[in-house]
Each structure stands twice: as structure tokens, then as C-alpha cells.
PDB file of C-alpha atoms in Angstrom:
ATOM      1  CA  LYS A 946     -11.922   7.809 -14.238  1.00 60.00           C
ATOM      2  CA  ASN A 947      -9.665   6.694 -11.395  1.00 77.00           C
ATOM      3  CA  GLU A 948     -10.328   7.772  -7.926  1.00 89.00           C
ATOM      4  CA  VAL A 949      -6.403   8.698  -7.397  1.00 94.00           C
ATOM      5  CA  GLU A 950      -4.415   9.932 -10.010  1.00 95.00           C
ATOM      6  CA  GLN A 951      -0.668  10.938  -9.877  1.00 96.00           C
ATOM      7  CA  SER A 952       1.317  13.041 -12.089  1.00 96.00           C
ATOM      8  CA  PRO A 953       4.100  12.190 -13.870  1.00 97.00           C
ATOM      9  CA  GLN A 954       3.998   8.057 -14.301  1.00 95.00           C
ATOM     10  CA  ASN A 955       8.031   8.115 -14.321  1.00 97.00           C
ATOM     11  CA  LEU A 956      10.205  10.908 -13.761  1.00 97.00           C
ATOM     12  CA  THR A 957      14.001  10.799 -13.875  1.00 97.00           C
ATOM     13  CA  ALA A 958      16.203  13.500 -12.570  1.00 97.00           C
ATOM     14  CA  GLN A 959      19.760  14.788 -11.696  1.00 97.00           C
ATOM     15  CA  GLU A 960      21.101  13.779  -8.312  1.00 97.00           C
ATOM     16  CA  GLY A 961      20.658  17.827  -6.547  1.00 97.00           C
ATOM     17  CA  GLU A 962      17.473  18.340  -8.431  1.00 97.00           C
ATOM     18  CA  PHE A 963      14.136  19.752  -6.450  1.00 97.00           C
ATOM     19  CA  ILE A 964      11.579  17.395  -7.289  1.00 97.00           C
ATOM     20  CA  THR A 965       7.318  17.363  -6.847  1.00 98.00           C
ATOM     21  CA  ILE A 966       5.210  14.428  -7.443  1.00 98.00           C
ATOM     22  CA  ASN A 967       1.237  15.199  -8.033  1.00 98.00           C
ATOM     23  CA  CYS A 968      -2.017  13.644  -6.671  1.00 98.00           C
ATOM     24  CA  SER A 969      -5.326  14.713  -7.398  1.00 97.00           C
ATOM     25  CA  TYR A 970      -8.688  12.817  -5.937  1.00 95.00           C
ATOM     26  CA  SER A 971     -12.144  12.818  -6.934  1.00 92.00           C
ATOM     27  CA  VAL A 972     -13.773  11.690  -3.333  1.00 86.00           C
ATOM     28  CA  GLY A 973     -14.146  12.894   0.001  1.00 85.00           C
ATOM     29  CA  ILE A 974     -11.367  12.009   2.407  1.00 86.00           C
ATOM     30  CA  SER A 975     -10.225  11.354   5.743  1.00 84.00           C
ATOM     31  CA  ALA A 976      -6.513  11.715   5.312  1.00 89.00           C
ATOM     32  CA  LEU A 977      -4.024  11.259   2.539  1.00 93.00           C
ATOM     33  CA  HIS A 978      -1.072   8.702   2.529  1.00 94.00           C
ATOM     34  CA  TRP A 979       2.618   8.972   0.690  1.00 96.00           C
ATOM     35  CA  LEU A 980       4.230   5.522   0.648  1.00 95.00           C
ATOM     36  CA  GLN A 981       7.079   5.112  -0.454  1.00 96.00           C
ATOM     37  CA  GLN A 982       8.205   1.269  -2.561  1.00 95.00           C
ATOM     38  CA  HIS A 983      11.884   0.421  -2.684  1.00 90.00           C
ATOM     39  CA  PRO A 984      12.926  -1.353  -5.705  1.00 85.00           C
ATOM     40  CA  GLY A 985      13.601  -4.005  -3.838  1.00 83.00           C
ATOM     41  CA  GLY A 986       9.781  -4.096  -2.880  1.00 84.00           C
ATOM     42  CA  GLY A 987       9.670  -2.715   0.632  1.00 89.00           C
ATOM     43  CA  ILE A 988       6.774  -0.202   1.246  1.00 93.00           C
ATOM     44  CA  VAL A 989       7.204   2.629   3.569  1.00 92.00           C
ATOM     45  CA  SER A 990       4.898   5.200   4.665  1.00 91.00           C
ATOM     46  CA  LEU A 991       6.406   8.840   4.333  1.00 93.00           C
ATOM     47  CA  PHE A 992       3.397  10.853   5.904  1.00 91.00           C
ATOM     48  CA  MET A 993       0.217  10.489   6.648  1.00 90.00           C
ATOM     49  CA  LEU A 994      -1.602  14.156   6.474  1.00 91.00           C
ATOM     50  CA  SER A 995      -5.297  15.769   6.625  1.00 89.00           C
ATOM     51  CA  SER A 996      -4.492  19.238   5.719  1.00 91.00           C
ATOM     52  CA  GLY A 997      -1.714  21.690   5.452  1.00 93.00           C
ATOM     53  CA  LYS A 998       1.940  20.484   5.347  1.00 95.00           C
ATOM     54  CA  LYS A 999       4.636  18.318   6.924  1.00 94.00           C
ATOM     55  CA  LYS A1000       8.023  17.854   6.545  1.00 95.00           C
ATOM     56  CA  HIS A1001      10.294  15.374   7.124  1.00 92.00           C
ATOM     57  CA  GLY A1002      14.099  15.957   6.456  1.00 95.00           C
ATOM     58  CA  ARG A1003      14.050  16.690   3.140  1.00 97.00           C
ATOM     59  CA  LEU A1004      10.522  15.427   2.146  1.00 96.00           C
ATOM     60  CA  ILE A1005       7.804  18.050   1.961  1.00 97.00           C
ATOM     61  CA  ALA A1006       3.961  16.712   1.858  1.00 97.00           C
ATOM     62  CA  THR A1007       1.110  19.299   0.877  1.00 97.00           C
ATOM     63  CA  ILE A1008      -2.487  19.160   0.722  1.00 96.00           C
ATOM     64  CA  ASN A1009      -5.622  21.444  -0.655  1.00 95.00           C
ATOM     65  CA  ILE A1010      -8.447  19.937   0.706  1.00 92.00           C
ATOM     66  CA  GLN A1011     -10.673  22.231  -1.401  1.00 93.00           C
ATOM     67  CA  GLU A1012      -8.893  21.548  -4.867  1.00 94.00           C
ATOM     68  CA  LYS A1013      -8.485  17.531  -3.753  1.00 94.00           C
ATOM     69  CA  HIS A1014      -4.754  18.108  -4.354  1.00 96.00           C
ATOM     70  CA  SER A1015      -1.722  16.828  -2.622  1.00 97.00           C
ATOM     71  CA  SER A1016       1.968  17.046  -3.203  1.00 98.00           C
ATOM     72  CA  LEU A1017       5.140  15.404  -2.206  1.00 98.00           C
ATOM     73  CA  HIS A1018       8.571  17.511  -2.820  1.00 98.00           C
ATOM     74  CA  ILE A1019      11.794  16.167  -2.533  1.00 97.00           C
ATOM     75  CA  THR A1020      14.783  18.670  -1.693  1.00 96.00           C
ATOM     76  CA  ALA A1021      18.571  18.332  -3.013  1.00 96.00           C
ATOM     77  CA  SER A1022      17.620  14.846  -4.574  1.00 97.00           C
ATOM     78  CA  HIS A1023      19.547  11.705  -4.178  1.00 96.00           C
ATOM     79  CA  PRO A1024      20.225   8.458  -6.123  1.00 96.00           C
ATOM     80  CA  ARG A1025      19.229   6.768  -3.130  1.00 95.00           C
ATOM     81  CA  ASP A1026      15.638   8.760  -3.286  1.00 96.00           C
ATOM     82  CA  SER A1027      15.287   6.183  -6.590  1.00 96.00           C
ATOM     83  CA  ALA A1028      11.399   4.293  -5.876  1.00 96.00           C
ATOM     84  CA  VAL A1029       8.323   4.445  -6.791  1.00 96.00           C
ATOM     85  CA  TYR A1030       5.968   7.118  -4.826  1.00 97.00           C
ATOM     86  CA  ILE A1031       2.601   6.026  -4.226  1.00 96.00           C
ATOM     87  CA  CYS A1032      -0.639   8.255  -2.999  1.00 96.00           C
ATOM     88  CA  ALA A1033      -3.429   6.596  -1.102  1.00 94.00           C
ATOM     89  CA  VAL A1034      -6.579   8.478   0.527  1.00 92.00           C
ATOM     90  CA  ASP A1035      -8.757   7.252   3.285  1.00 87.00           C
ATOM     91  CA  SER A1036     -12.520   8.093   2.417  1.00 78.00           C
ATOM     92  CA  ASN A1037     -13.748   7.034   5.921  1.00 66.00           C
ATOM     93  CA  TYR A1038     -14.895   9.173   7.696  1.00 52.00           C
ATOM     94  CA  GLY A1039     -15.032  10.342  11.448  1.00 46.00           C
ATOM     95  CA  GLY A1040     -11.311  10.022  11.622  1.00 43.00           C
ATOM     96  CA  SER A1041     -11.317   6.038  11.486  1.00 45.00           C
ATOM     97  CA  GLN A1042      -8.969   4.772   8.946  1.00 56.00           C
ATOM     98  CA  GLY A1043      -9.814   1.881   6.846  1.00 62.00           C
ATOM     99  CA  ASN A1044     -10.204   1.784   3.250  1.00 72.00           C
ATOM    100  CA  LEU A1045      -6.659   3.105   0.984  1.00 84.00           C
ATOM    101  CA  ILE A1046      -7.585   4.256  -2.540  1.00 88.00           C
ATOM    102  CA  PHE A1047      -4.194   3.892  -4.513  1.00 92.00           C
ATOM    103  CA  GLY A1048      -2.761   6.288  -7.100  1.00 94.00           C
ATOM    104  CA  LYS A1049      -0.779   3.931  -9.484  1.00 93.00           C
ATOM    105  CA  GLY A1050       2.548   5.085  -8.636  1.00 95.00           C
ATOM    106  CA  THR A1051       5.594   7.672  -9.768  1.00 97.00           C
ATOM    107  CA  LYS A1052       8.227   6.511 -10.612  1.00 96.00           C
ATOM    108  CA  LEU A1053      11.405   7.954  -9.617  1.00 97.00           C
ATOM    109  CA  SER A1054      15.065   7.851 -11.067  1.00 97.00           C
ATOM    110  CA  VAL A1055      17.616   9.908  -9.656  1.00 97.00           C
ATOM    111  CA  LYS A1056      20.787   9.604 -11.754  1.00 97.00           C
ATOM    112  CA  PRO A1057      24.365  10.636 -10.084  1.00 95.00           C
TER     113      PRO A1057
ATOM    114  CA  ASP B1263       9.787  -5.247  17.183  1.00 64.00           C
ATOM    115  CA  ALA B1264      10.650  -7.024  14.381  1.00 80.00           C
ATOM    116  CA  GLY B1265       7.728  -5.007  12.463  1.00 93.00           C
ATOM    117  CA  VAL B1266       5.395  -7.083  10.559  1.00 96.00           C
ATOM    118  CA  ILE B1267       6.180 -10.728   9.190  1.00 97.00           C
ATOM    119  CA  GLN B1268       4.894 -12.630   6.383  1.00 97.00           C
ATOM    120  CA  SER B1269       5.632 -15.901   5.246  1.00 97.00           C
ATOM    121  CA  PRO B1270       6.334 -17.493   2.780  1.00 97.00           C
ATOM    122  CA  ARG B1271       8.293 -14.617   1.162  1.00 96.00           C
ATOM    123  CA  HIS B1272       7.736 -16.499  -2.090  1.00 96.00           C
ATOM    124  CA  GLU B1273       5.404 -19.102  -3.026  1.00 97.00           C
ATOM    125  CA  VAL B1274       5.401 -20.840  -6.878  1.00 97.00           C
ATOM    126  CA  THR B1275       2.373 -23.204  -6.932  1.00 97.00           C
ATOM    127  CA  GLU B1276       0.608 -24.851  -9.701  1.00 97.00           C
ATOM    128  CA  MET B1277      -2.722 -24.014 -10.718  1.00 97.00           C
ATOM    129  CA  GLY B1278      -5.432 -25.406  -9.072  1.00 96.00           C
ATOM    130  CA  GLN B1279      -3.324 -25.797  -5.707  1.00 97.00           C
ATOM    131  CA  GLU B1280      -4.815 -24.571  -2.198  1.00 97.00           C
ATOM    132  CA  VAL B1281      -2.335 -21.409  -1.006  1.00 98.00           C
ATOM    133  CA  THR B1282      -1.965 -19.939   2.906  1.00 98.00           C
ATOM    134  CA  LEU B1283      -0.288 -16.327   3.273  1.00 98.00           C
ATOM    135  CA  ARG B1284       0.232 -15.715   7.030  1.00 98.00           C
ATOM    136  CA  CYS B1285       0.657 -12.547   8.503  1.00 98.00           C
ATOM    137  CA  LYS B1286       2.297 -11.198  11.933  1.00 97.00           C
ATOM    138  CA  PRO B1287       1.061  -7.658  12.826  1.00 97.00           C
ATOM    139  CA  ILE B1288       3.297  -5.582  14.900  1.00 96.00           C
ATOM    140  CA  SER B1289       2.302  -6.005  18.576  1.00 95.00           C
ATOM    141  CA  GLY B1290      -0.577  -3.919  20.251  1.00 93.00           C
ATOM    142  CA  HIS B1291      -2.180  -2.928  16.157  1.00 93.00           C
ATOM    143  CA  ASN B1292      -5.331  -3.399  16.178  1.00 91.00           C
ATOM    144  CA  SER B1293      -6.245  -3.132  12.434  1.00 92.00           C
ATOM    145  CA  LEU B1294      -5.033  -5.375  10.049  1.00 94.00           C
ATOM    146  CA  PHE B1295      -5.239  -5.485   6.107  1.00 94.00           C
ATOM    147  CA  TRP B1296      -4.294  -7.587   2.941  1.00 96.00           C
ATOM    148  CA  TYR B1297      -3.147  -5.874  -0.293  1.00 95.00           C
ATOM    149  CA  ARG B1298      -2.432  -7.095  -3.528  1.00 96.00           C
ATOM    150  CA  GLN B1299      -0.086  -5.884  -5.853  1.00 95.00           C
ATOM    151  CA  THR B1300      -0.120  -6.502  -9.448  1.00 94.00           C
ATOM    152  CA  MET B1301       1.414  -4.611 -12.614  1.00 89.00           C
ATOM    153  CA  MET B1302      -1.691  -3.821 -13.907  1.00 89.00           C
ATOM    154  CA  ARG B1303      -3.836  -2.973 -11.488  1.00 89.00           C
ATOM    155  CA  GLY B1304      -1.170  -1.510  -8.671  1.00 90.00           C
ATOM    156  CA  LEU B1305      -2.260  -1.907  -5.049  1.00 92.00           C
ATOM    157  CA  GLU B1306      -5.457  -3.229  -4.152  1.00 91.00           C
ATOM    158  CA  LEU B1307      -7.085  -3.732  -0.760  1.00 90.00           C
ATOM    159  CA  LEU B1308      -8.543  -6.894  -0.353  1.00 93.00           C
ATOM    160  CA  ILE B1309      -9.733  -7.224   3.310  1.00 93.00           C
ATOM    161  CA  TYR B1310      -9.143  -5.263   6.379  1.00 90.00           C
ATOM    162  CA  PHE B1311      -9.800  -6.283  10.045  1.00 93.00           C
ATOM    163  CA  ASN B1312     -10.525  -4.173  13.190  1.00 91.00           C
ATOM    164  CA  ASN B1313      -9.898  -5.765  16.560  1.00 92.00           C
ATOM    165  CA  ASN B1314      -9.734  -9.291  14.738  1.00 93.00           C
ATOM    166  CA  VAL B1315     -13.118  -8.545  12.972  1.00 92.00           C
ATOM    167  CA  PRO B1316     -13.390  -8.675   9.197  1.00 91.00           C
ATOM    168  CA  ILE B1317     -14.587  -4.577   8.095  1.00 87.00           C
ATOM    169  CA  ASP B1318     -14.508  -4.464   4.660  1.00 82.00           C
ATOM    170  CA  ASP B1319     -14.092  -7.309   2.339  1.00 84.00           C
ATOM    171  CA  SER B1320     -15.317  -5.863  -0.579  1.00 82.00           C
ATOM    172  CA  GLY B1321     -11.755  -6.020  -2.098  1.00 85.00           C
ATOM    173  CA  MET B1322     -11.940  -9.906  -2.211  1.00 89.00           C
ATOM    174  CA  PRO B1323     -12.231 -10.882  -5.942  1.00 84.00           C
ATOM    175  CA  GLU B1324     -14.539 -14.146  -5.626  1.00 83.00           C
ATOM    176  CA  ASP B1325     -14.815 -16.859  -3.737  1.00 89.00           C
ATOM    177  CA  ARG B1326     -11.943 -18.898  -3.361  1.00 95.00           C
ATOM    178  CA  PHE B1327     -10.513 -16.047  -1.488  1.00 96.00           C
ATOM    179  CA  SER B1328     -10.525 -16.390   2.105  1.00 96.00           C
ATOM    180  CA  ALA B1329      -9.035 -14.661   5.103  1.00 97.00           C
ATOM    181  CA  LYS B1330      -9.501 -15.118   8.969  1.00 96.00           C
ATOM    182  CA  MET B1331      -7.393 -13.488  12.245  1.00 97.00           C
ATOM    183  CA  PRO B1332      -8.473 -15.925  14.534  1.00 96.00           C
ATOM    184  CA  ASN B1333      -6.388 -13.485  17.257  1.00 94.00           C
ATOM    185  CA  ALA B1334      -4.791 -10.491  17.413  1.00 93.00           C
ATOM    186  CA  SER B1335      -1.734 -11.843  16.463  1.00 95.00           C
ATOM    187  CA  PHE B1336      -2.198 -14.032  13.152  1.00 96.00           C
ATOM    188  CA  SER B1337      -4.031 -14.020   9.858  1.00 98.00           C
ATOM    189  CA  THR B1338      -4.423 -15.869   7.090  1.00 98.00           C
ATOM    190  CA  LEU B1339      -4.942 -15.102   3.229  1.00 98.00           C
ATOM    191  CA  LYS B1340      -6.169 -18.359   1.673  1.00 97.00           C
ATOM    192  CA  ILE B1341      -6.908 -19.041  -2.164  1.00 97.00           C
ATOM    193  CA  GLN B1342      -8.511 -22.460  -3.093  1.00 96.00           C
ATOM    194  CA  PRO B1343      -8.053 -23.164  -5.875  1.00 96.00           C
ATOM    195  CA  SER B1344      -5.254 -21.081  -7.221  1.00 96.00           C
ATOM    196  CA  GLU B1345      -5.397 -19.458 -11.152  1.00 96.00           C
ATOM    197  CA  PRO B1346      -2.637 -18.234 -13.136  1.00 96.00           C
ATOM    198  CA  ARG B1347      -4.527 -14.608 -12.638  1.00 95.00           C
ATOM    199  CA  ASP B1348      -4.165 -14.674  -8.797  1.00 96.00           C
ATOM    200  CA  SER B1349      -0.129 -14.082  -9.365  1.00 97.00           C
ATOM    201  CA  ALA B1350       1.134 -11.051  -7.866  1.00 97.00           C
ATOM    202  CA  VAL B1351       2.772  -9.548  -4.339  1.00 97.00           C
ATOM    203  CA  TYR B1352       0.433  -9.763  -1.510  1.00 97.00           C
ATOM    204  CA  PHE B1353       0.943  -7.293   1.065  1.00 97.00           C
ATOM    205  CA  CYS B1354      -0.200  -7.343   5.112  1.00 96.00           C
ATOM    206  CA  ALA B1355      -0.413  -4.012   6.917  1.00 94.00           C
ATOM    207  CA  SER B1356      -0.993  -2.826  10.783  1.00 94.00           C
ATOM    208  CA  SER B1357      -1.933  -0.119  12.186  1.00 90.00           C
ATOM    209  CA  LEU B1358      -2.736   1.395  15.324  1.00 86.00           C
ATOM    210  CA  ARG B1359      -3.969   4.943  14.595  1.00 79.00           C
ATOM    211  CA  TYR B1360      -3.796   6.101  11.011  1.00 76.00           C
ATOM    212  CA  THR B1361      -0.152   5.139  10.141  1.00 83.00           C
ATOM    213  CA  GLN B1362      -0.072   1.651   7.696  1.00 88.00           C
ATOM    214  CA  TYR B1363       3.452  -0.579   8.147  1.00 92.00           C
ATOM    215  CA  PHE B1364       3.757  -3.018   5.480  1.00 94.00           C
ATOM    216  CA  GLY B1365       5.099  -6.309   5.576  1.00 95.00           C
ATOM    217  CA  PRO B1366       7.875  -7.320   3.306  1.00 95.00           C
ATOM    218  CA  GLY B1367       5.440  -9.233   0.859  1.00 96.00           C
ATOM    219  CA  THR B1368       4.568 -12.518  -0.151  1.00 97.00           C
ATOM    220  CA  ARG B1369       5.586 -13.456  -4.159  1.00 97.00           C
ATOM    221  CA  LEU B1370       2.874 -15.522  -5.312  1.00 98.00           C
ATOM    222  CA  THR B1371       3.454 -17.645  -8.648  1.00 97.00           C
ATOM    223  CA  VAL B1372       0.721 -19.717 -10.031  1.00 97.00           C
ATOM    224  CA  LEU B1373       1.643 -21.642 -12.566  1.00 96.00           C
TER     225      LEU B1373
END
């Protein structure tokens, strides 16, 4: 069983729809990251969170430490949001960064 | 800032040849990470350095892989000898605290 599981694997949405991508993990973590990989292959860090909720523009990330679950929400989705969204957990304690364990990613396609 | 710089962007080589991938982290960052991405396995950490010192190399597949960071502004990942199963995209990332900044990747094809 993978230590980081994402769902769904693939997601197709119509422009304007509200989108949710889920991430569950089985290890203790110090932080969880959401990454976006563009169709061209570049990877961008969207969020790093260890508790609660963070918002950046139309993107919202939440985490529930007790349930070992995080969600990434996209409001008013747009075709330019089409990308692979990757969840990664940092299992190093003490606040130090280090070894990220990645989910397999969720491929999002937003149709106009 | 130019971001994380990787070279080459594409590399095609034949089985058995030595391959060297290069990375220049963002100035001032103290941690550097090498990742490999394949369709089958997704993203995997190979090795990471903190203040130029290798901290965790448990992800390095085997002795054919080696990584160095001789100074704060340069790192190499070497594969010798290369094999077709090494074909992948290799990413380098750097960070100062928690957020990692990824380079554009090197697409390696071993024939």
C-alpha cells in the first residue's frame, strides 16, 4: 500500500466547476505539500501546510492531521488549471525539511 | 532570480555510457534535492543535501548512481554505466526552509 494515496487519479471538469482533489497518508508527518505539474513538465509548489487551511487566489488547501487527510479545492475552475496535482508529505519531525513522499498525482482536465 | 537551473534539458545516450546531470540551486538556498520521475513510479526522491552534505541517499537506486555537491551553487548526478531503465525525467529542487523550488528537469533517454 502506498504511503500517500490520491483520488481521483483522473478528473475532467467543465469550466466554472468547483473541484476537489483528495490526499490520504499513512505516516506521521511534519508537513504536507501540494504541487502542480504543468503539461510542459514544470513543477510548482502551491502550498505547504501542517494544520488548518490555506488560500491562494482560487486555490484552497485544507488538512486534518487527526484523520491524515488533505484536500485541494479549486473554485471557478478554468482550462488553464489543467495540470497534474501532486500531494507530497514530509515525514521528518522537528520541523526540518527533507524526504518527501509523493502521491501518484491527479490529472485534471478542465474543458471550456 | 533565475530559479533552479538544470542542464542539459534533454540527453539521449546509449546503454553503458556515463551520464552527468547538473544543477545550480537558487542562491542562498541551503538544501538541494534530486528526484526522478517515471510513468510507472511517479516522483521519487533520490538524494538530498543540506549545507552541501548528503543527508539521505536511501533513494539512490544502486551503485551506478552517485551525486556530489562540491559547493553551495553546484551539484551533479552521475549515472555510470547507464541502462535503458534509467530513462526518466530527473528534477533538481532547492529550498531554504520548507518550500521547494523545482528546476525544469532533464529528460534522459538511454537507448
